[in-house]
Amino acid sequence: AQKITQTQPGMFVQEKEAVTLDCTYDTSDPSYGLFWYKQPSSGEMIFLIYQGSYDQQNATEGRYSLNFQKARKSANLVISASQLGDSAMYFCAMREGLNNAGNMLTFGGGTRLMVKP
Amino acid sequence: GAVVSQHPSWVICKSGTSVKIECRSLDFQATTMFWYRQFPKQSLMLMATSNEGSKATYEQGVEKDKFLINHASLTLSTLTVTSAHPEDSSFYICSAVRDRGNYGYTFGSGTRLTVV
């Protein structure tokens, strides 16, 4: 069964507008972490934002915010004021367990975001 | 910040030859490194987990004799694709883990392997 689901294979957004990328997850572990990564065409994985399962507040990092709805098991990424450089693949990922050591990241299928000028 | 260096960034090799990919953590010690494979327009799929000083743990369906992983030190892990075939052509990317902090997965820049 899919542990991380990203239902939007591709999305367009107008420059300077906000966009929400969906991510739902499935785990029975009460301790987990959720990550979002950006992958431009060069292939590198750029860390954007992290949310821990016990975090009370939604994570924010500059123009990125994470809409964490624990009961619904969703962790949507919100990008505000989109820029042309935001065009890339975006991956949601989950780590089960309390910390990173020895615990792998499981990735969703990704969403390709295209920002229109 | 944490930096992981991965080399080579791209390689073309003949069918039947072996290719070694290096993943090096430059400014931290990585007790665990993960190796992923990514086909075009697909997600990252975990191949194996590499722990310093011990044998790698391979995911189901990954041939351990074909994809040799060595994690000889706290800063270096290598993936060797042995007897490469065209179907092994893919993007390979490593991730090194720092024990501290939840932000501690640092990825290499990836290696694009083309087997001809």
mmCIF file with all atom_site columns, C-alpha atoms in Angstrom:
data_model
loop_
_atom_site.group_PDB
_atom_site.id
_atom_site.type_symbol
_atom_site.label_atom_id
_atom_site.label_alt_id
_atom_site.label_comp_id
_atom_site.label_asym_id
_atom_site.label_entity_id
_atom_site.label_seq_id
_atom_site.pdbx_PDB_ins_code
_atom_site.Cartn_x
_atom_site.Cartn_y
_atom_site.Cartn_z
_atom_site.occupancy
_atom_site.B_iso_or_equiv
_atom_site.pdbx_formal_charge
_atom_site.auth_seq_id
_atom_site.auth_comp_id
_atom_site.auth_asym_id
_atom_site.auth_atom_id
_atom_site.pdbx_PDB_model_num
ATOM 1   C CA . ALA A 1 1   ? 0.000  0.000  0.000   1.00 0.00 ? 1   ALA A CA 1
ATOM 2   C CA . GLN A 1 2   ? 1.146  3.507  -0.773  1.00 0.00 ? 2   GLN A CA 1
ATOM 3   C CA . LYS A 1 3   ? 2.458  5.255  2.284   1.00 0.00 ? 3   LYS A CA 1
ATOM 4   C CA . ILE A 1 4   ? 2.722  8.656  0.663   1.00 0.00 ? 4   ILE A CA 1
ATOM 5   C CA . THR A 1 5   ? 0.235  9.799  -1.952  1.00 0.00 ? 5   THR A CA 1
ATOM 6   C CA . GLN A 1 6   ? 0.487  12.876 -4.107  1.00 0.00 ? 6   GLN A CA 1
ATOM 7   C CA . THR A 1 7   ? -2.624 13.025 -6.253  1.00 0.00 ? 7   THR A CA 1
ATOM 8   C CA . GLN A 1 8   ? -1.579 15.879 -8.534  1.00 0.00 ? 8   GLN A CA 1
ATOM 9   C CA . PRO A 1 9   ? 0.903  14.704 -11.169 1.00 0.00 ? 9   PRO A CA 1
ATOM 10  C CA . GLY A 1 10  ? 1.110  18.207 -12.636 1.00 0.00 ? 10  GLY A CA 1
ATOM 11  C CA . MET A 1 11  ? -0.056 21.687 -11.776 1.00 0.00 ? 11  MET A CA 1
ATOM 12  C CA . PHE A 1 12  ? 0.075  25.153 -13.268 1.00 0.00 ? 12  PHE A CA 1
ATOM 13  C CA . VAL A 1 13  ? 0.118  28.340 -11.241 1.00 0.00 ? 13  VAL A CA 1
ATOM 14  C CA . GLN A 1 14  ? 0.293  31.937 -12.295 1.00 0.00 ? 14  GLN A CA 1
ATOM 15  C CA . GLU A 1 15  ? 3.365  33.821 -11.192 1.00 0.00 ? 15  GLU A CA 1
ATOM 16  C CA . LYS A 1 16  ? 2.873  35.658 -7.880  1.00 0.00 ? 16  LYS A CA 1
ATOM 17  C CA . GLU A 1 17  ? -0.105 33.530 -6.907  1.00 0.00 ? 17  GLU A CA 1
ATOM 18  C CA . ALA A 1 18  ? -0.189 30.928 -4.139  1.00 0.00 ? 18  ALA A CA 1
ATOM 19  C CA . VAL A 1 19  ? -0.398 27.211 -4.823  1.00 0.00 ? 19  VAL A CA 1
ATOM 20  C CA . THR A 1 20  ? -1.143 24.165 -2.678  1.00 0.00 ? 20  THR A CA 1
ATOM 21  C CA . LEU A 1 21  ? 0.446  20.801 -3.370  1.00 0.00 ? 21  LEU A CA 1
ATOM 22  C CA . ASP A 1 22  ? -1.395 17.888 -1.802  1.00 0.00 ? 22  ASP A CA 1
ATOM 23  C CA . CYS A 1 23  ? 0.124  15.063 0.206   1.00 0.00 ? 23  CYS A CA 1
ATOM 24  C CA . THR A 1 24  ? -1.553 12.357 2.243   1.00 0.00 ? 24  THR A CA 1
ATOM 25  C CA . TYR A 1 25  ? 0.254  9.717  4.215   1.00 0.00 ? 25  TYR A CA 1
ATOM 26  C CA . ASP A 1 26  ? -0.420 6.470  5.965   1.00 0.00 ? 26  ASP A CA 1
ATOM 27  C CA . THR A 1 27  ? 1.352  5.151  9.034   1.00 0.00 ? 27  THR A CA 1
ATOM 28  C CA . SER A 1 28  ? 0.544  3.400  12.277  1.00 0.00 ? 28  SER A CA 1
ATOM 29  C CA . ASP A 1 29  ? 3.655  4.778  13.980  1.00 0.00 ? 29  ASP A CA 1
ATOM 30  C CA . PRO A 1 30  ? 2.734  7.673  16.302  1.00 0.00 ? 30  PRO A CA 1
ATOM 31  C CA . SER A 1 31  ? 6.188  9.151  15.781  1.00 0.00 ? 31  SER A CA 1
ATOM 32  C CA . TYR A 1 32  ? 7.009  10.306 12.286  1.00 0.00 ? 32  TYR A CA 1
ATOM 33  C CA . GLY A 1 33  ? 8.321  13.211 10.295  1.00 0.00 ? 33  GLY A CA 1
ATOM 34  C CA . LEU A 1 34  ? 7.080  14.716 7.067   1.00 0.00 ? 34  LEU A CA 1
ATOM 35  C CA . PHE A 1 35  ? 9.331  16.429 4.553   1.00 0.00 ? 35  PHE A CA 1
ATOM 36  C CA . TRP A 1 36  ? 8.947  18.328 1.335   1.00 0.00 ? 36  TRP A CA 1
ATOM 37  C CA . TYR A 1 37  ? 11.694 18.426 -1.263  1.00 0.00 ? 37  TYR A CA 1
ATOM 38  C CA . LYS A 1 38  ? 12.061 20.330 -4.511  1.00 0.00 ? 38  LYS A CA 1
ATOM 39  C CA . GLN A 1 39  ? 13.810 18.674 -7.432  1.00 0.00 ? 39  GLN A CA 1
ATOM 40  C CA . PRO A 1 40  ? 14.691 20.965 -10.346 1.00 0.00 ? 40  PRO A CA 1
ATOM 41  C CA . SER A 1 41  ? 15.664 19.552 -13.716 1.00 0.00 ? 41  SER A CA 1
ATOM 42  C CA . SER A 1 42  ? 19.276 19.272 -12.530 1.00 0.00 ? 42  SER A CA 1
ATOM 43  C CA . GLY A 1 43  ? 18.185 16.419 -10.273 1.00 0.00 ? 43  GLY A CA 1
ATOM 44  C CA . GLU A 1 44  ? 19.363 17.688 -6.909  1.00 0.00 ? 44  GLU A CA 1
ATOM 45  C CA . MET A 1 45  ? 17.007 17.303 -3.966  1.00 0.00 ? 45  MET A CA 1
ATOM 46  C CA . ILE A 1 46  ? 16.457 20.578 -2.148  1.00 0.00 ? 46  ILE A CA 1
ATOM 47  C CA . PHE A 1 47  ? 14.969 20.390 1.348   1.00 0.00 ? 47  PHE A CA 1
ATOM 48  C CA . LEU A 1 48  ? 12.081 22.802 1.813   1.00 0.00 ? 48  LEU A CA 1
ATOM 49  C CA . ILE A 1 49  ? 10.268 22.161 5.052   1.00 0.00 ? 49  ILE A CA 1
ATOM 50  C CA . TYR A 1 50  ? 9.785  19.657 7.867   1.00 0.00 ? 50  TYR A CA 1
ATOM 51  C CA . GLN A 1 51  ? 6.869  18.807 10.164  1.00 0.00 ? 51  GLN A CA 1
ATOM 52  C CA . GLY A 1 52  ? 7.128  16.435 13.101  1.00 0.00 ? 52  GLY A CA 1
ATOM 53  C CA . SER A 1 53  ? 4.145  14.392 14.185  1.00 0.00 ? 53  SER A CA 1
ATOM 54  C CA . TYR A 1 54  ? 4.200  15.964 17.637  1.00 0.00 ? 54  TYR A CA 1
ATOM 55  C CA . ASP A 1 55  ? 4.617  19.515 16.441  1.00 0.00 ? 55  ASP A CA 1
ATOM 56  C CA . GLN A 1 56  ? 1.677  21.619 17.575  1.00 0.00 ? 56  GLN A CA 1
ATOM 57  C CA . GLN A 1 57  ? 2.061  24.337 14.998  1.00 0.00 ? 57  GLN A CA 1
ATOM 58  C CA . ASN A 1 58  ? 2.265  24.176 11.234  1.00 0.00 ? 58  ASN A CA 1
ATOM 59  C CA . ALA A 1 59  ? 5.795  24.568 9.934   1.00 0.00 ? 59  ALA A CA 1
ATOM 60  C CA . THR A 1 60  ? 6.763  27.637 7.939   1.00 0.00 ? 60  THR A CA 1
ATOM 61  C CA . GLU A 1 61  ? 9.973  28.442 6.058   1.00 0.00 ? 61  GLU A CA 1
ATOM 62  C CA . GLY A 1 62  ? 9.881  31.693 4.146   1.00 0.00 ? 62  GLY A CA 1
ATOM 63  C CA . ARG A 1 63  ? 7.399  31.330 1.291   1.00 0.00 ? 63  ARG A CA 1
ATOM 64  C CA . TYR A 1 64  ? 6.751  27.711 2.187   1.00 0.00 ? 64  TYR A CA 1
ATOM 65  C CA . SER A 1 65  ? 4.241  26.571 4.756   1.00 0.00 ? 65  SER A CA 1
ATOM 66  C CA . LEU A 1 66  ? 2.933  23.168 5.600   1.00 0.00 ? 66  LEU A CA 1
ATOM 67  C CA . ASN A 1 67  ? -0.771 22.668 6.254   1.00 0.00 ? 67  ASN A CA 1
ATOM 68  C CA . PHE A 1 68  ? -0.590 19.751 8.673   1.00 0.00 ? 68  PHE A CA 1
ATOM 69  C CA . GLN A 1 69  ? -3.902 18.056 9.413   1.00 0.00 ? 69  GLN A CA 1
ATOM 70  C CA . LYS A 1 70  ? -2.988 15.101 11.565  1.00 0.00 ? 70  LYS A CA 1
ATOM 71  C CA . ALA A 1 71  ? -6.434 13.558 11.869  1.00 0.00 ? 71  ALA A CA 1
ATOM 72  C CA . ARG A 1 72  ? -6.812 13.570 8.104   1.00 0.00 ? 72  ARG A CA 1
ATOM 73  C CA . LYS A 1 73  ? -3.194 12.435 7.625   1.00 0.00 ? 73  LYS A CA 1
ATOM 74  C CA . SER A 1 74  ? -2.469 15.206 5.220   1.00 0.00 ? 74  SER A CA 1
ATOM 75  C CA . ALA A 1 75  ? 0.551  17.476 4.917   1.00 0.00 ? 75  ALA A CA 1
ATOM 76  C CA . ASN A 1 76  ? -0.046 19.882 2.076   1.00 0.00 ? 76  ASN A CA 1
ATOM 77  C CA . LEU A 1 77  ? 2.652  22.288 0.953   1.00 0.00 ? 77  LEU A CA 1
ATOM 78  C CA . VAL A 1 78  ? 1.632  25.873 0.347   1.00 0.00 ? 78  VAL A CA 1
ATOM 79  C CA . ILE A 1 79  ? 3.898  28.066 -1.748  1.00 0.00 ? 79  ILE A CA 1
ATOM 80  C CA . SER A 1 80  ? 3.026  31.734 -1.564  1.00 0.00 ? 80  SER A CA 1
ATOM 81  C CA . ALA A 1 81  ? 3.854  34.313 -4.221  1.00 0.00 ? 81  ALA A CA 1
ATOM 82  C CA . SER A 1 82  ? 5.028  31.787 -6.811  1.00 0.00 ? 82  SER A CA 1
ATOM 83  C CA . GLN A 1 83  ? 8.137  32.601 -8.790  1.00 0.00 ? 83  GLN A CA 1
ATOM 84  C CA . LEU A 1 84  ? 9.307  31.271 -12.147 1.00 0.00 ? 84  LEU A CA 1
ATOM 85  C CA . GLY A 1 85  ? 12.150 29.521 -10.342 1.00 0.00 ? 85  GLY A CA 1
ATOM 86  C CA . ASP A 1 86  ? 9.622  27.460 -8.407  1.00 0.00 ? 86  ASP A CA 1
ATOM 87  C CA . SER A 1 87  ? 8.954  25.373 -11.517 1.00 0.00 ? 87  SER A CA 1
ATOM 88  C CA . ALA A 1 88  ? 10.185 21.899 -10.560 1.00 0.00 ? 88  ALA A CA 1
ATOM 89  C CA . MET A 1 89  ? 9.151  18.510 -9.230  1.00 0.00 ? 89  MET A CA 1
ATOM 90  C CA . TYR A 1 90  ? 8.013  18.511 -5.632  1.00 0.00 ? 90  TYR A CA 1
ATOM 91  C CA . PHE A 1 91  ? 8.156  15.427 -3.456  1.00 0.00 ? 91  PHE A CA 1
ATOM 92  C CA . CYS A 1 92  ? 6.480  14.750 -0.149  1.00 0.00 ? 92  CYS A CA 1
ATOM 93  C CA . ALA A 1 93  ? 8.321  12.239 2.019   1.00 0.00 ? 93  ALA A CA 1
ATOM 94  C CA . MET A 1 94  ? 7.853  10.551 5.373   1.00 0.00 ? 94  MET A CA 1
ATOM 95  C CA . ARG A 1 95  ? 10.177 9.120  7.967   1.00 0.00 ? 95  ARG A CA 1
ATOM 96  C CA . GLU A 1 96  ? 8.658  6.709  10.463  1.00 0.00 ? 96  GLU A CA 1
ATOM 97  C CA . GLY A 1 97  ? 10.169 6.750  13.910  1.00 0.00 ? 97  GLY A CA 1
ATOM 98  C CA . LEU A 1 98  ? 11.462 9.449  16.217  1.00 0.00 ? 98  LEU A CA 1
ATOM 99  C CA . ASN A 1 99  ? 14.710 10.317 14.530  1.00 0.00 ? 99  ASN A CA 1
ATOM 100 C CA . ASN A 1 100 ? 16.578 10.044 11.302  1.00 0.00 ? 100 ASN A CA 1
ATOM 101 C CA . ALA A 1 101 ? 19.243 7.542  12.217  1.00 0.00 ? 101 ALA A CA 1
ATOM 102 C CA . GLY A 1 102 ? 18.514 4.269  10.486  1.00 0.00 ? 102 GLY A CA 1
ATOM 103 C CA . ASN A 1 103 ? 15.113 5.411  9.300   1.00 0.00 ? 103 ASN A CA 1
ATOM 104 C CA . MET A 1 104 ? 14.632 5.837  5.578   1.00 0.00 ? 104 MET A CA 1
ATOM 105 C CA . LEU A 1 105 ? 12.553 8.404  3.782   1.00 0.00 ? 105 LEU A CA 1
ATOM 106 C CA . THR A 1 106 ? 9.625  7.131  1.743   1.00 0.00 ? 106 THR A CA 1
ATOM 107 C CA . PHE A 1 107 ? 8.666  9.377  -1.136  1.00 0.00 ? 107 PHE A CA 1
ATOM 108 C CA . GLY A 1 108 ? 5.401  10.150 -2.829  1.00 0.00 ? 108 GLY A CA 1
ATOM 109 C CA . GLY A 1 109 ? 5.071  10.081 -6.593  1.00 0.00 ? 109 GLY A CA 1
ATOM 110 C CA . GLY A 1 110 ? 5.733  13.777 -6.932  1.00 0.00 ? 110 GLY A CA 1
ATOM 111 C CA . THR A 1 111 ? 3.961  16.782 -8.408  1.00 0.00 ? 111 THR A CA 1
ATOM 112 C CA . ARG A 1 112 ? 5.363  18.758 -11.306 1.00 0.00 ? 112 ARG A CA 1
ATOM 113 C CA . LEU A 1 113 ? 4.715  22.431 -10.737 1.00 0.00 ? 113 LEU A CA 1
ATOM 114 C CA . MET A 1 114 ? 4.872  24.840 -13.635 1.00 0.00 ? 114 MET A CA 1
ATOM 115 C CA . VAL A 1 115 ? 4.760  28.559 -12.958 1.00 0.00 ? 115 VAL A CA 1
ATOM 116 C CA . LYS A 1 116 ? 3.348  30.670 -15.773 1.00 0.00 ? 116 LYS A CA 1
ATOM 117 C CA . PRO A 1 117 ? 4.655  34.198 -16.346 1.00 0.00 ? 117 PRO A CA 1
ATOM 118 C CA . GLY B 2 1   ? 25.541 23.518 6.388   1.00 0.00 ? 1   GLY B CA 1
ATOM 119 C CA . ALA B 2 2   ? 25.788 19.836 5.665   1.00 0.00 ? 2   ALA B CA 1
ATOM 120 C CA . VAL B 2 3   ? 27.171 18.949 2.260   1.00 0.00 ? 3   VAL B CA 1
ATOM 121 C CA . VAL B 2 4   ? 27.179 15.622 0.492   1.00 0.00 ? 4   VAL B CA 1
ATOM 122 C CA . SER B 2 5   ? 29.366 15.249 -2.544  1.00 0.00 ? 5   SER B CA 1
ATOM 123 C CA . GLN B 2 6   ? 28.414 12.632 -5.118  1.00 0.00 ? 6   GLN B CA 1
ATOM 124 C CA . HIS B 2 7   ? 30.633 11.658 -8.035  1.00 0.00 ? 7   HIS B CA 1
ATOM 125 C CA . PRO B 2 8   ? 30.482 11.306 -10.905 1.00 0.00 ? 8   PRO B CA 1
ATOM 126 C CA . SER B 2 9   ? 27.526 13.481 -11.833 1.00 0.00 ? 9   SER B CA 1
ATOM 127 C CA . TRP B 2 10  ? 27.093 11.554 -15.036 1.00 0.00 ? 10  TRP B CA 1
ATOM 128 C CA . VAL B 2 11  ? 28.688 8.511  -16.608 1.00 0.00 ? 11  VAL B CA 1
ATOM 129 C CA . ILE B 2 12  ? 28.320 6.571  -19.830 1.00 0.00 ? 12  ILE B CA 1
ATOM 130 C CA . CYS B 2 13  ? 29.597 3.022  -19.823 1.00 0.00 ? 13  CYS B CA 1
ATOM 131 C CA . LYS B 2 14  ? 29.553 0.016  -22.071 1.00 0.00 ? 14  LYS B CA 1
ATOM 132 C CA . SER B 2 15  ? 27.296 -2.906 -21.349 1.00 0.00 ? 15  SER B CA 1
ATOM 133 C CA . GLY B 2 16  ? 29.064 -5.481 -19.197 1.00 0.00 ? 16  GLY B CA 1
ATOM 134 C CA . THR B 2 17  ? 31.383 -3.068 -17.429 1.00 0.00 ? 17  THR B CA 1
ATOM 135 C CA . SER B 2 18  ? 31.205 -1.897 -13.821 1.00 0.00 ? 18  SER B CA 1
ATOM 136 C CA . VAL B 2 19  ? 30.672 1.618  -12.570 1.00 0.00 ? 19  VAL B CA 1
ATOM 137 C CA . LYS B 2 20  ? 31.451 3.000  -9.123  1.00 0.00 ? 20  LYS B CA 1
ATOM 138 C CA . ILE B 2 21  ? 29.558 5.937  -7.662  1.00 0.00 ? 21  ILE B CA 1
ATOM 139 C CA . GLU B 2 22  ? 30.896 7.729  -4.581  1.00 0.00 ? 22  GLU B CA 1
ATOM 140 C CA . CYS B 2 23  ? 28.933 9.550  -1.947  1.00 0.00 ? 23  CYS B CA 1
ATOM 141 C CA . ARG B 2 24  ? 30.936 11.561 0.554   1.00 0.00 ? 24  ARG B CA 1
ATOM 142 C CA . SER B 2 25  ? 29.759 13.647 3.486   1.00 0.00 ? 25  SER B CA 1
ATOM 143 C CA . LEU B 2 26  ? 32.116 16.619 3.598   1.00 0.00 ? 26  LEU B CA 1
ATOM 144 C CA . ASP B 2 27  ? 31.491 18.264 6.941   1.00 0.00 ? 27  ASP B CA 1
ATOM 145 C CA . PHE B 2 28  ? 29.739 15.706 9.105   1.00 0.00 ? 28  PHE B CA 1
ATOM 146 C CA . GLN B 2 29  ? 29.858 12.053 9.979   1.00 0.00 ? 29  GLN B CA 1
ATOM 147 C CA . ALA B 2 30  ? 27.119 9.961  8.460   1.00 0.00 ? 30  ALA B CA 1
ATOM 148 C CA . THR B 2 31  ? 26.428 6.721  10.243  1.00 0.00 ? 31  THR B CA 1
ATOM 149 C CA . THR B 2 32  ? 23.735 5.900  7.725   1.00 0.00 ? 32  THR B CA 1
ATOM 150 C CA . MET B 2 33  ? 23.578 6.499  3.999   1.00 0.00 ? 33  MET B CA 1
ATOM 151 C CA . PHE B 2 34  ? 20.699 5.640  1.713   1.00 0.00 ? 34  PHE B CA 1
ATOM 152 C CA . TRP B 2 35  ? 20.906 4.870  -1.981  1.00 0.00 ? 35  TRP B CA 1
ATOM 153 C CA . TYR B 2 36  ? 17.969 5.696  -4.218  1.00 0.00 ? 36  TYR B CA 1
ATOM 154 C CA . ARG B 2 37  ? 17.203 5.079  -7.838  1.00 0.00 ? 37  ARG B CA 1
ATOM 155 C CA . GLN B 2 38  ? 14.991 7.307  -9.931  1.00 0.00 ? 38  GLN B CA 1
ATOM 156 C CA . PHE B 2 39  ? 13.680 6.498  -13.390 1.00 0.00 ? 39  PHE B CA 1
ATOM 157 C CA . PRO B 2 40  ? 12.579 9.373  -15.641 1.00 0.00 ? 40  PRO B CA 1
ATOM 158 C CA . LYS B 2 41  ? 9.438  11.127 -14.423 1.00 0.00 ? 41  LYS B CA 1
ATOM 159 C CA . GLN B 2 42  ? 9.173  8.793  -11.452 1.00 0.00 ? 42  GLN B CA 1
ATOM 160 C CA . SER B 2 43  ? 9.785  9.054  -7.755  1.00 0.00 ? 43  SER B CA 1
ATOM 161 C CA . LEU B 2 44  ? 12.828 8.032  -5.750  1.00 0.00 ? 44  LEU B CA 1
ATOM 162 C CA . MET B 2 45  ? 12.871 4.359  -4.862  1.00 0.00 ? 45  MET B CA 1
ATOM 163 C CA . LEU B 2 46  ? 15.072 3.173  -2.027  1.00 0.00 ? 46  LEU B CA 1
ATOM 164 C CA . MET B 2 47  ? 17.602 0.571  -3.100  1.00 0.00 ? 47  MET B CA 1
ATOM 165 C CA . ALA B 2 48  ? 19.557 -0.005 0.068   1.00 0.00 ? 48  ALA B CA 1
ATOM 166 C CA . THR B 2 49  ? 20.521 1.322  3.457   1.00 0.00 ? 49  THR B CA 1
ATOM 167 C CA . SER B 2 50  ? 24.209 1.527  4.180   1.00 0.00 ? 50  SER B CA 1
ATOM 168 C CA . ASN B 2 51  ? 25.591 1.598  7.717   1.00 0.00 ? 51  ASN B CA 1
ATOM 169 C CA . GLU B 2 52  ? 29.230 2.260  8.455   1.00 0.00 ? 52  GLU B CA 1
ATOM 170 C CA . GLY B 2 53  ? 31.161 -0.897 9.168   1.00 0.00 ? 53  GLY B CA 1
ATOM 171 C CA . SER B 2 54  ? 28.363 -3.319 8.435   1.00 0.00 ? 54  SER B CA 1
ATOM 172 C CA . LYS B 2 55  ? 26.705 -4.920 5.462   1.00 0.00 ? 55  LYS B CA 1
ATOM 173 C CA . ALA B 2 56  ? 24.133 -2.934 3.555   1.00 0.00 ? 56  ALA B CA 1
ATOM 174 C CA . THR B 2 57  ? 20.461 -3.758 3.839   1.00 0.00 ? 57  THR B CA 1
ATOM 175 C CA . TYR B 2 58  ? 18.834 -4.109 0.438   1.00 0.00 ? 58  TYR B CA 1
ATOM 176 C CA . GLU B 2 59  ? 15.216 -3.514 -0.422  1.00 0.00 ? 59  GLU B CA 1
ATOM 177 C CA . GLN B 2 60  ? 13.167 -6.318 -1.864  1.00 0.00 ? 60  GLN B CA 1
ATOM 178 C CA . GLY B 2 61  ? 13.862 -6.856 -5.524  1.00 0.00 ? 61  GLY B CA 1
ATOM 179 C CA . VAL B 2 62  ? 17.285 -5.193 -5.504  1.00 0.00 ? 62  VAL B CA 1
ATOM 180 C CA . GLU B 2 63  ? 20.082 -7.574 -6.435  1.00 0.00 ? 63  GLU B CA 1
ATOM 181 C CA . LYS B 2 64  ? 22.818 -7.270 -3.846  1.00 0.00 ? 64  LYS B CA 1
ATOM 182 C CA . ASP B 2 65  ? 25.375 -8.924 -6.130  1.00 0.00 ? 65  ASP B CA 1
ATOM 183 C CA . LYS B 2 66  ? 24.671 -6.424 -8.862  1.00 0.00 ? 66  LYS B CA 1
ATOM 184 C CA . PHE B 2 67  ? 24.570 -3.293 -6.741  1.00 0.00 ? 67  PHE B CA 1
ATOM 185 C CA . LEU B 2 68  ? 27.514 -3.526 -4.368  1.00 0.00 ? 68  LEU B CA 1
ATOM 186 C CA . ILE B 2 69  ? 27.476 -1.044 -1.536  1.00 0.00 ? 69  ILE B CA 1
ATOM 187 C CA . ASN B 2 70  ? 30.435 -0.326 0.682   1.00 0.00 ? 70  ASN B CA 1
ATOM 188 C CA . HIS B 2 71  ? 30.353 2.048  3.645   1.00 0.00 ? 71  HIS B CA 1
ATOM 189 C CA . ALA B 2 72  ? 33.925 1.809  4.832   1.00 0.00 ? 72  ALA B CA 1
ATOM 190 C CA . SER B 2 73  ? 34.071 5.048  6.774   1.00 0.00 ? 73  SER B CA 1
ATOM 191 C CA . LEU B 2 74  ? 31.764 7.556  8.417   1.00 0.00 ? 74  LEU B CA 1
ATOM 192 C CA . THR B 2 75  ? 32.150 9.885  5.469   1.00 0.00 ? 75  THR B CA 1
ATOM 193 C CA . LEU B 2 76  ? 32.162 7.635  2.415   1.00 0.00 ? 76  LEU B CA 1
ATOM 194 C CA . SER B 2 77  ? 29.776 5.175  0.858   1.00 0.00 ? 77  SER B CA 1
ATOM 195 C CA . THR B 2 78  ? 30.131 3.719  -2.610  1.00 0.00 ? 78  THR B CA 1
ATOM 196 C CA . LEU B 2 79  ? 27.677 2.042  -4.953  1.00 0.00 ? 79  LEU B CA 1
ATOM 197 C CA . THR B 2 80  ? 29.141 -0.185 -7.647  1.00 0.00 ? 80  THR B CA 1
ATOM 198 C CA . VAL B 2 81  ? 26.905 -1.276 -10.487 1.00 0.00 ? 81  VAL B CA 1
ATOM 199 C CA . THR B 2 82  ? 28.470 -4.509 -11.685 1.00 0.00 ? 82  THR B CA 1
ATOM 200 C CA . SER B 2 83  ? 28.101 -5.895 -15.201 1.00 0.00 ? 83  SER B CA 1
ATOM 201 C CA . ALA B 2 84  ? 25.896 -2.989 -16.153 1.00 0.00 ? 84  ALA B CA 1
ATOM 202 C CA . HIS B 2 85  ? 23.159 -3.402 -18.710 1.00 0.00 ? 85  HIS B CA 1
ATOM 203 C CA . PRO B 2 86  ? 21.028 -0.812 -20.511 1.00 0.00 ? 86  PRO B CA 1
ATOM 204 C CA . GLU B 2 87  ? 18.152 -1.418 -18.097 1.00 0.00 ? 87  GLU B CA 1
ATOM 205 C CA . ASP B 2 88  ? 20.424 -0.181 -15.286 1.00 0.00 ? 88  ASP B CA 1
ATOM 206 C CA . SER B 2 89  ? 20.437 3.250  -16.908 1.00 0.00 ? 89  SER B CA 1
ATOM 207 C CA . SER B 2 90  ? 18.911 5.543  -14.343 1.00 0.00 ? 90  SER B CA 1
ATOM 208 C CA . PHE B 2 91  ? 19.507 8.423  -11.949 1.00 0.00 ? 91  PHE B CA 1
ATOM 209 C CA . TYR B 2 92  ? 21.154 7.290  -8.722  1.00 0.00 ? 92  TYR B CA 1
ATOM 210 C CA . ILE B 2 93  ? 21.175 9.538  -5.695  1.00 0.00 ? 93  ILE B CA 1
ATOM 211 C CA . CYS B 2 94  ? 22.521 9.094  -2.188  1.00 0.00 ? 94  CYS B CA 1
ATOM 212 C CA . SER B 2 95  ? 21.363 10.581 1.065   1.00 0.00 ? 95  SER B CA 1
ATOM 213 C CA . ALA B 2 96  ? 23.498 10.868 4.183   1.00 0.00 ? 96  ALA B CA 1
ATOM 214 C CA . VAL B 2 97  ? 21.954 11.092 7.617   1.00 0.00 ? 97  VAL B CA 1
ATOM 215 C CA . ARG B 2 98  ? 23.147 13.148 10.521  1.00 0.00 ? 98  ARG B CA 1
ATOM 216 C CA . ASP B 2 99  ? 22.014 11.832 13.827  1.00 0.00 ? 99  ASP B CA 1
ATOM 217 C CA . ARG B 2 100 ? 21.159 15.234 15.156  1.00 0.00 ? 100 ARG B CA 1
ATOM 218 C CA . GLY B 2 101 ? 18.082 17.116 14.206  1.00 0.00 ? 101 GLY B CA 1
ATOM 219 C CA . ASN B 2 102 ? 15.129 16.284 12.090  1.00 0.00 ? 102 ASN B CA 1
ATOM 220 C CA . TYR B 2 103 ? 16.447 18.145 9.111   1.00 0.00 ? 103 TYR B CA 1
ATOM 221 C CA . GLY B 2 104 ? 19.342 15.782 8.788   1.00 0.00 ? 104 GLY B CA 1
ATOM 222 C CA . TYR B 2 105 ? 18.796 14.071 5.438   1.00 0.00 ? 105 TYR B CA 1
ATOM 223 C CA . THR B 2 106 ? 21.264 15.569 3.011   1.00 0.00 ? 106 THR B CA 1
ATOM 224 C CA . PHE B 2 107 ? 21.243 14.451 -0.577  1.00 0.00 ? 107 PHE B CA 1
ATOM 225 C CA . GLY B 2 108 ? 24.042 14.197 -3.061  1.00 0.00 ? 108 GLY B CA 1
ATOM 226 C CA . SER B 2 109 ? 23.594 15.828 -6.433  1.00 0.00 ? 109 SER B CA 1
ATOM 227 C CA . GLY B 2 110 ? 22.928 12.498 -8.125  1.00 0.00 ? 110 GLY B CA 1
ATOM 228 C CA . THR B 2 111 ? 24.576 10.439 -10.847 1.00 0.00 ? 111 THR B CA 1
ATOM 229 C CA . ARG B 2 112 ? 23.018 9.912  -14.231 1.00 0.00 ? 112 ARG B CA 1
ATOM 230 C CA . LEU B 2 113 ? 24.136 6.521  -15.509 1.00 0.00 ? 113 LEU B CA 1
ATOM 231 C CA . THR B 2 114 ? 23.727 5.592  -19.156 1.00 0.00 ? 114 THR B CA 1
ATOM 232 C CA . VAL B 2 115 ? 24.681 2.102  -20.246 1.00 0.00 ? 115 VAL B CA 1
ATOM 233 C CA . VAL B 2 116 ? 25.174 1.646  -23.975 1.00 0.00 ? 116 VAL B CA 1
#
